[in-house]
Amino acid sequence: MAEELMDYDEAVSRFDPVIGLEVHVELSTHTKIFDGAPVTFGAEPNTNITPVSLGLPGSLPVVNEKVVEYAAKLGLALDAEIAEYSTFARKNYFYPDLDKAYQISQSEYPLIIGGHLDVDLPDGSTYRFPIEHAHIEEDAGKNTHVGGSDGRIQGAKYSLVDYNRAGVPLVEIVSEPATGVGAYAPDIAGAYVRSIRDLVRALGVSEGRMERGNIRADVNVSLRESPDAPLGTRTETKNVNSFRGIESTIRFEIQRQAAILARGGEILQETRHYEEDGTTSPGRVKSDADDYRYFPEPDLVPLTPSRQWVESLRDSLPELPRARRHRLQEEWKLSDAQMRDIVNAGALDLIEQTVEAGASPAGARKWWMGDIARFVNEHELTLEQAPVTVADVVELDGLIQSGKLNDKLARQALAGVLAGEGTPAQVAAARGLEIVQDDGELERLVEEAISANPKVADKLAAGNMKAAGAIVGYVMKATHGKADGAHIQELIAKHFGL
Ligand code: ADP
Ligand code: MG
């Protein structure tokens, strides 16, 4: 069914979008949240299980202390409050991936209360994304529906269930409705979830790999007539597991809802599915009366984290990604746009390591973001997979700094490194790339160039250094590019006593 859509720009000029995100983060503990079953990726189905993760009658859950610690760290990094009293609750529903027919979660007394995350936007401004609470819970198993057209249960011939994921610890970060986002709604949501990914990685509490489902988001979107109108009816698109998916869900829902509202229609409060083509399709109609019959989990005692423990966790937090980015941007004297390009290219860690290993910040950035980035794009690799090391880039930068290579020769040396010919110095030696540093030879070439270009020589004699280009070009050609342009300029100036 083709949906009627309003043009995006028109939609955001006529309506005020509001977004809310429920972000599930899988924690990287070695064992599950309530039992000792291992958490490993890619294990044979139904091998990482115990009676507890299967929810067999008589089995009893015990809280994994690491889960509380990781969640609390994340909460502190989100500037949230760590509750003094927090309880578990049973969320009841039936589905084959949840064989005990309830999920152990938190409801009334979550561990993490409030908080916010500041995200940097493409235009250089900052949006403070408001967080309502975050709670810990167990993941469910994984259903695989076989034989249908799109992997859904509808039309499937049979379904398989793998309980390896049942009981994997999750933190669900539930945002407040984010207002004032305007046309930037998709970008803000994307930046928010990216920031969560960077944060959990920096904290070491999750691998944060979207492609493995470590982070999944439920995306709520509503529109209202104006920023002072009450919130409109929202839709909730479930389990979106890519940044592009989050951004396109919001864009699409804004366009779809705007078209409905503009013709006087009503938005159904429903859950929707994200489609790979960037659209959403209807799921089930949801009402606020949805009742999971939450009740206190009788098998688990409340969590009462001591203030002393919370403060010691706070002291143990590493430098957070945003603070680090801002510090490095200042240290490396980069513009916002330059820094953003580095972050988007995934080059921040490599450039930092290269600078720490002795390269100039400008050199490190230039090579990783220039020729190496082009090479990996062409070969569909990541920068980490490039056949060049941090040490190679440091060496290359050193060869330029010491005047042994000019920019052009350095690029040839790097090309050799990328072709597997050795380190930059080895390639330079083998290919005979080093700059002519013999001043006697260079002065001779400068004089040769001057006599071959009498008009240029006249201008130079009259003090016009702008004319030096022709002489530099002559010497460059004669040395097959193996000279340092700035140094030739110096020799010319010296020749004319300038
Ligand atoms: P539920 O209990 O159905 O999950 P919540 O009230 O907890 O609903 O809200 C879920 C998410 O939806 C939260 O992130 C919240 O910020 C967001 N949300 C609530 N109302 C709206 C709205 N009108 N527009 C956009 N997002 C909303
Ligand atoms: Mg919800």
XYZ file of C-alpha atoms and ligand atoms in Angstrom:
526
model
C 0.000 0.000 0.000
C 1.611 3.243 -1.121
C 1.420 5.840 1.613
C 0.554 9.427 0.912
C 3.546 11.548 1.934
C 4.012 15.285 2.348
C 7.203 16.880 1.099
C 9.650 16.864 4.047
C 10.417 20.582 4.087
C 6.751 21.436 3.905
C 5.941 18.929 6.667
C 8.455 20.422 9.119
C 7.363 23.956 8.289
C 3.701 23.149 8.968
C 4.143 20.846 11.971
C 6.405 20.593 15.022
C 7.938 17.101 15.265
C 8.547 15.462 18.649
C 10.656 12.321 18.966
C 11.214 9.807 21.740
C 13.745 7.008 21.712
C 13.909 3.798 23.695
C 17.437 2.542 23.159
C 18.348 -1.021 24.132
C 22.017 -1.582 24.816
C 23.345 -5.103 25.203
C 25.987 -5.184 27.951
C 29.245 -7.010 27.305
C 29.385 -9.067 30.481
C 30.864 -12.562 30.231
C 27.755 -14.164 31.658
C 24.026 -13.500 31.574
C 22.083 -11.189 33.863
C 20.558 -13.815 36.171
C 22.640 -16.955 35.681
C 26.113 -18.193 34.786
C 25.392 -19.012 31.131
C 28.067 -17.517 28.889
C 27.369 -14.596 26.546
C 29.223 -15.156 23.275
C 28.391 -14.077 19.755
C 27.781 -16.657 17.076
C 27.530 -19.737 19.320
C 25.568 -22.782 18.108
C 21.856 -22.228 18.848
C 20.703 -23.252 22.299
C 24.162 -23.923 23.717
C 24.570 -20.800 25.920
C 21.748 -21.760 28.235
C 21.005 -22.913 31.766
C 17.696 -23.781 33.491
C 17.507 -20.106 34.532
C 17.827 -18.675 31.030
C 15.261 -21.228 29.899
C 13.009 -20.187 32.763
C 12.453 -23.776 33.862
C 10.167 -24.187 36.878
C 12.085 -24.125 40.141
C 15.110 -22.290 38.714
C 16.027 -19.108 40.580
C 17.626 -15.939 39.199
C 20.601 -14.268 40.911
C 21.675 -10.772 39.824
C 25.031 -10.511 38.082
C 26.891 -7.772 39.974
C 28.727 -6.677 36.808
C 25.406 -5.829 35.187
C 24.551 -3.413 37.982
C 28.039 -1.932 37.825
C 27.982 -1.470 34.029
C 24.488 0.008 34.095
C 25.379 2.398 36.910
C 28.498 3.537 35.031
C 26.387 4.249 31.998
C 23.891 6.107 34.178
C 26.616 8.274 35.685
C 28.013 9.044 32.228
C 24.499 10.197 31.265
C 24.475 12.574 34.232
C 21.647 10.580 35.763
C 20.889 9.736 39.346
C 21.599 6.188 40.550
C 18.599 5.169 42.634
C 19.158 4.261 46.272
C 16.383 1.717 45.982
C 15.592 -0.171 42.829
C 13.535 -3.286 42.183
C 12.892 -5.840 39.484
C 9.476 -6.504 38.012
C 7.896 -9.146 35.853
C 6.588 -7.909 32.526
C 4.070 -10.505 31.395
C 3.417 -11.381 27.815
C 3.386 -14.511 25.720
C 5.685 -15.081 22.786
C 7.721 -18.171 21.876
C 11.045 -16.386 22.398
C 10.071 -15.769 26.013
C 9.386 -19.229 27.289
C 8.580 -18.337 30.887
C 5.959 -15.876 29.566
C 7.406 -12.958 31.502
C 10.488 -10.838 31.103
C 12.376 -9.755 34.206
C 12.658 -6.004 33.836
C 12.221 -2.931 36.003
C 9.190 -0.725 36.125
C 8.302 1.349 39.153
C 11.819 1.636 40.599
C 14.391 1.722 37.796
C 18.099 1.890 38.646
C 18.805 5.037 36.647
C 16.710 8.178 36.916
C 16.766 11.260 34.702
C 19.885 12.393 32.910
C 20.652 13.742 29.473
C 23.120 13.426 26.643
C 24.565 16.395 24.770
C 24.908 15.721 21.069
C 26.841 17.764 18.532
C 24.965 18.574 15.347
C 26.237 19.081 11.801
C 25.733 22.860 12.039
C 28.020 23.056 15.089
C 25.227 23.502 17.625
C 24.492 21.210 20.558
C 21.216 19.513 21.478
C 20.645 18.268 25.006
C 18.650 15.046 24.647
C 16.531 14.536 27.771
C 16.396 11.104 29.426
C 13.485 9.973 31.543
C 15.064 6.875 33.070
C 17.052 3.771 32.197
C 16.456 0.292 33.510
C 18.084 -3.101 33.372
C 16.334 -6.144 31.982
C 16.928 -9.489 30.333
C 16.818 -9.949 26.595
C 14.488 -12.557 25.092
C 15.491 -15.391 22.758
C 15.538 -15.051 19.022
C 12.869 -16.377 16.670
C 13.674 -17.247 13.103
C 10.623 -17.553 10.893
C 11.343 -19.730 7.897
C 9.532 -19.922 4.582
C 7.781 -16.532 4.523
C 8.741 -13.755 2.154
C 10.216 -11.238 4.592
C 11.310 -13.192 7.659
C 8.090 -12.332 9.517
C 5.876 -14.830 11.238
C 3.043 -14.155 8.760
C 3.315 -16.656 5.946
C 6.145 -18.606 7.550
C 6.146 -22.396 7.257
C 7.761 -22.923 10.629
C 9.688 -20.988 13.251
C 12.915 -21.774 15.071
C 13.821 -20.391 18.453
C 17.286 -19.881 19.884
C 17.509 -19.135 23.592
C 21.181 -18.152 23.593
C 20.095 -14.511 23.803
C 17.542 -15.157 26.548
C 18.933 -13.553 29.673
C 21.579 -11.437 27.956
C 21.732 -8.206 29.991
C 20.231 -5.052 28.509
C 19.989 -1.474 29.600
C 17.000 0.305 28.097
C 17.484 4.050 27.984
C 14.082 5.733 27.718
C 14.148 9.336 26.622
C 11.722 12.083 27.476
C 9.824 13.346 24.451
C 12.476 15.477 22.745
C 10.992 18.803 21.697
C 12.413 21.719 19.741
C 14.091 19.400 17.249
C 12.368 20.845 14.156
C 13.706 19.827 10.763
C 16.770 18.336 12.459
C 14.710 15.574 14.095
C 16.331 12.728 12.094
C 19.859 14.124 12.557
C 19.370 14.649 16.271
C 18.084 11.117 16.759
C 20.957 9.681 14.717
C 23.511 11.756 16.612
C 21.955 10.723 19.949
C 22.193 7.003 19.244
C 25.705 7.410 17.803
C 26.677 9.226 20.995
C 25.270 6.376 23.061
C 27.294 3.944 20.971
C 30.491 5.956 21.478
C 29.750 6.301 25.177
C 29.187 2.598 25.886
C 32.339 1.725 23.976
C 34.402 4.285 25.852
C 33.016 2.967 29.136
C 33.724 -0.620 28.066
C 30.194 -1.713 29.037
C 29.046 -2.819 25.575
C 30.628 -3.571 22.236
C 28.073 -1.190 20.765
C 27.961 -2.998 17.432
C 24.748 -2.110 15.664
C 25.241 -4.794 13.016
C 25.239 -7.441 15.741
C 22.161 -6.016 17.379
C 24.083 -4.726 20.424
C 22.089 -1.495 20.099
C 18.465 -1.374 18.944
C 16.016 1.480 19.155
C 12.259 1.899 19.322
C 11.567 5.159 17.551
C 8.566 7.266 18.642
C 7.427 10.140 16.449
C 4.537 12.586 16.718
C 3.590 15.892 15.181
C 1.752 18.857 16.630
C 0.436 22.092 15.178
C 2.900 24.301 17.013
C 5.515 24.162 19.789
C 2.966 25.317 22.396
C 0.305 22.764 21.473
C -0.012 19.582 23.553
C 1.899 16.546 22.280
C 0.286 14.759 19.358
C -0.412 11.050 19.012
C 2.767 9.064 18.398
C 3.698 5.973 16.486
C 6.408 3.639 17.747
C 8.602 1.912 15.164
C 10.120 -1.119 16.871
C 13.606 -2.560 16.870
C 15.372 -0.318 14.395
C 18.968 -1.472 14.330
C 20.920 0.923 12.122
C 21.611 4.656 12.237
C 20.270 5.028 8.724
C 17.150 3.153 9.814
C 16.580 5.504 12.749
C 17.004 8.567 10.550
C 14.778 7.321 7.752
C 12.087 6.117 10.158
C 11.763 9.621 11.564
C 11.839 11.305 8.194
C 9.257 8.921 6.794
C 6.929 9.145 9.805
C 7.063 12.954 9.700
C 6.102 12.938 6.015
C 3.428 10.271 6.481
C 1.828 11.777 9.580
C 1.893 15.291 8.083
C -0.054 14.087 5.045
C -2.698 12.491 7.289
C -3.020 15.497 9.603
C -3.141 17.962 6.688
C -6.238 16.285 5.292
C -7.899 16.312 8.706
C -7.146 12.660 9.517
C -6.076 11.150 12.799
C -2.848 9.364 13.682
C -3.350 5.867 15.040
C -1.307 5.121 18.125
C 0.349 1.999 16.810
C 3.605 0.129 16.676
C 5.149 0.011 13.227
C 7.846 -2.007 11.474
C 10.884 -0.523 9.846
C 11.342 -1.647 6.243
C 14.734 -1.892 4.593
C 13.645 0.578 1.888
C 13.499 3.341 4.516
C 9.726 3.285 5.051
C 7.603 1.953 7.927
C 4.581 -0.326 7.800
C 1.729 -0.752 10.277
C 2.088 -3.231 13.132
C -0.410 -3.586 15.897
C -2.566 -0.816 17.298
C -1.350 0.036 20.752
C -3.167 1.898 23.450
C -1.892 3.374 26.664
C -3.993 0.715 28.351
C -1.582 -1.960 27.084
C -1.213 -4.007 30.194
C 1.785 -6.152 30.872
C 0.555 -6.771 34.404
C 3.870 -5.685 35.820
C 4.336 -6.981 39.322
C 7.289 -7.111 41.709
C 9.683 -9.977 40.944
C 9.465 -12.074 44.119
C 12.649 -14.043 43.432
C 14.978 -11.033 43.519
C 15.793 -8.674 46.384
C 15.867 -4.908 45.778
C 19.112 -3.250 44.707
C 20.358 -0.698 47.243
C 23.633 0.642 45.857
C 25.614 2.471 48.560
C 26.507 6.096 47.912
C 30.136 5.273 48.526
C 30.073 2.626 45.781
C 28.357 5.058 43.406
C 30.974 7.729 44.080
C 33.839 5.298 43.554
C 32.289 4.318 40.224
C 31.994 7.974 39.298
C 35.694 8.446 40.070
C 36.554 5.507 37.837
C 34.864 6.909 34.711
C 37.225 7.487 31.791
C 37.275 10.702 29.773
C 33.969 10.679 27.878
C 33.898 10.774 24.061
C 32.509 14.275 23.670
C 35.016 15.795 26.092
C 37.798 13.906 24.358
C 36.710 15.117 20.926
C 36.621 18.698 22.108
C 40.042 18.390 23.763
C 41.655 16.865 20.671
C 40.022 19.404 18.360
C 41.596 22.161 20.421
C 44.990 20.443 20.667
C 45.083 19.767 16.942
C 43.691 23.219 16.069
C 40.918 21.905 13.823
C 37.636 23.455 12.729
C 34.331 21.844 13.728
C 33.892 20.541 10.192
C 37.373 19.015 10.065
C 36.826 17.276 13.380
C 33.417 16.000 12.304
C 34.915 14.540 9.124
C 37.519 12.712 11.212
C 34.895 11.294 13.553
C 32.613 10.284 10.684
C 35.492 8.576 8.911
C 36.231 6.577 12.069
C 39.764 7.990 12.045
C 39.884 9.608 15.479
C 41.611 6.770 17.318
C 44.159 6.205 14.558
C 45.032 9.881 14.274
C 45.358 10.161 18.035
C 47.656 7.120 18.149
C 49.707 8.522 15.276
C 50.136 11.865 17.020
C 50.982 10.142 20.298
C 53.619 8.129 18.444
C 55.288 11.345 17.326
C 53.679 12.589 14.103
C 52.489 16.162 13.627
C 48.688 16.462 14.016
C 48.439 18.024 10.547
C 50.464 15.212 8.998
C 48.566 12.470 10.794
C 45.245 13.934 9.695
C 46.357 14.584 6.137
C 47.487 11.003 5.465
C 44.722 9.106 7.267
C 41.991 11.346 5.854
C 43.596 11.697 2.408
C 45.389 8.993 0.445
C 44.768 6.219 2.988
C 41.044 7.005 3.231
C 40.799 7.001 -0.573
C 42.589 3.660 -0.722
C 40.309 1.993 1.832
C 37.205 3.399 0.139
C 38.294 1.996 -3.193
C 39.050 -1.385 -1.665
C 36.018 -1.403 0.656
C 38.146 -1.723 3.773
C 38.062 0.088 7.091
C 40.979 2.327 8.005
C 42.097 -0.287 10.547
C 42.283 -2.832 7.758
C 44.474 -0.623 5.539
C 47.872 -2.179 4.810
C 49.625 0.693 6.574
C 50.440 1.035 10.269
C 50.496 3.941 12.671
C 54.307 3.557 12.686
C 54.379 3.901 8.874
C 52.481 7.184 9.031
C 54.786 8.464 11.770
C 57.793 7.562 9.608
C 56.269 9.210 6.528
C 55.563 12.398 8.446
C 59.134 12.320 9.806
C 60.584 12.054 6.290
C 58.693 15.209 5.313
C 59.554 17.096 8.492
C 63.241 16.346 8.008
C 63.123 17.507 4.395
C 63.940 14.085 2.935
C 60.661 13.867 1.039
C 58.371 16.521 -0.342
C 54.638 16.086 -0.485
C 54.580 14.567 -3.931
C 57.367 12.083 -3.190
C 55.716 11.192 0.116
C 52.554 10.262 -1.733
C 54.572 7.955 -3.952
C 56.226 6.431 -0.890
C 52.825 5.871 0.682
C 51.541 4.288 -2.524
C 54.448 1.860 -2.232
C 53.568 1.106 1.381
C 49.957 0.434 0.376
C 51.222 -1.852 -2.388
C 53.088 -3.898 0.202
C 56.597 -2.733 -0.718
C 57.723 -2.007 2.844
C 57.891 0.987 5.179
C 57.971 4.540 3.775
C 61.753 4.777 4.207
C 62.262 1.408 2.528
C 60.012 2.383 -0.377
C 61.734 5.768 -0.726
C 65.142 4.068 -0.859
C 64.042 1.312 -3.227
C 62.250 3.687 -5.599
C 64.957 6.352 -5.314
C 62.482 8.951 -4.101
C 64.642 11.026 -1.787
C 64.922 14.711 -2.376
C 68.064 16.226 -3.899
C 69.640 17.907 -0.881
C 72.922 18.753 -2.563
C 72.863 22.596 -2.640
C 75.711 22.743 -5.152
C 73.648 20.742 -7.648
C 70.497 22.748 -6.915
C 72.273 26.113 -7.285
C 73.650 24.967 -10.598
C 70.118 24.121 -11.773
C 68.766 27.463 -10.553
C 71.428 29.281 -12.574
C 70.675 27.141 -15.612
C 66.995 28.013 -15.273
C 67.746 31.724 -14.963
C 69.794 31.843 -18.118
C 67.111 29.918 -19.967
C 64.403 32.401 -18.814
C 65.792 35.940 -19.247
C 62.392 37.680 -18.867
C 61.709 35.918 -15.602
C 65.224 36.719 -14.473
C 64.568 40.449 -15.120
C 61.466 40.397 -12.939
C 63.300 38.610 -10.166
C 66.184 41.003 -10.423
C 63.609 43.763 -9.921
C 62.599 42.102 -6.666
C 59.433 40.377 -7.836
C 59.565 36.953 -6.111
C 56.153 36.093 -7.581
C 57.978 35.325 -10.802
C 59.989 32.543 -9.112
C 57.442 29.870 -10.063
C 58.946 29.283 -13.493
C 62.404 28.757 -12.008
C 61.058 26.383 -9.335
C 59.215 24.475 -12.066
C 62.415 24.148 -14.122
C 64.384 22.756 -11.190
C 61.564 20.404 -10.247
C 61.447 19.056 -13.764
C 65.200 18.633 -13.913
C 65.180 16.674 -10.624
C 62.105 14.650 -11.598
C 60.170 16.264 -8.761
C 62.795 15.348 -6.208
C 63.370 18.796 -4.771
C 61.862 20.834 -2.001
C 59.982 23.748 -3.536
C 60.404 26.003 -0.512
C 64.123 25.380 -0.461
C 64.472 26.258 -4.161
C 62.649 29.513 -3.443
C 65.261 30.243 -0.785
C 68.090 29.573 -3.237
C 66.476 31.882 -5.819
C 66.050 34.652 -3.260
C 69.667 34.206 -2.217
C 70.816 34.354 -5.846
C 69.090 37.709 -6.371
C 69.940 38.979 -2.899
C 66.215 39.296 -2.007
P 5.251 3.121 26.634
O 4.942 2.849 28.061
O 4.162 2.797 25.702
O 6.567 2.579 26.214
P 6.195 5.751 27.295
O 5.318 6.792 27.828
O 7.155 5.089 28.208
O 5.309 4.708 26.531
O 7.006 6.388 26.119
C 7.816 5.657 25.304
C 8.678 6.593 24.526
O 7.879 7.422 23.694
C 9.493 7.532 25.379
O 10.791 7.624 24.842
C 8.763 8.838 25.273
O 9.643 9.921 25.332
C 8.186 8.773 23.881
N 6.973 9.564 23.704
C 5.913 9.636 24.529
N 4.976 10.449 24.022
C 5.438 10.900 22.835
C 4.938 11.773 21.828
N 3.743 12.330 21.921
N 5.718 12.001 20.753
C 6.908 11.424 20.614
N 7.448 10.610 21.519
C 6.725 10.333 22.623
Mg 8.110 1.374 25.708
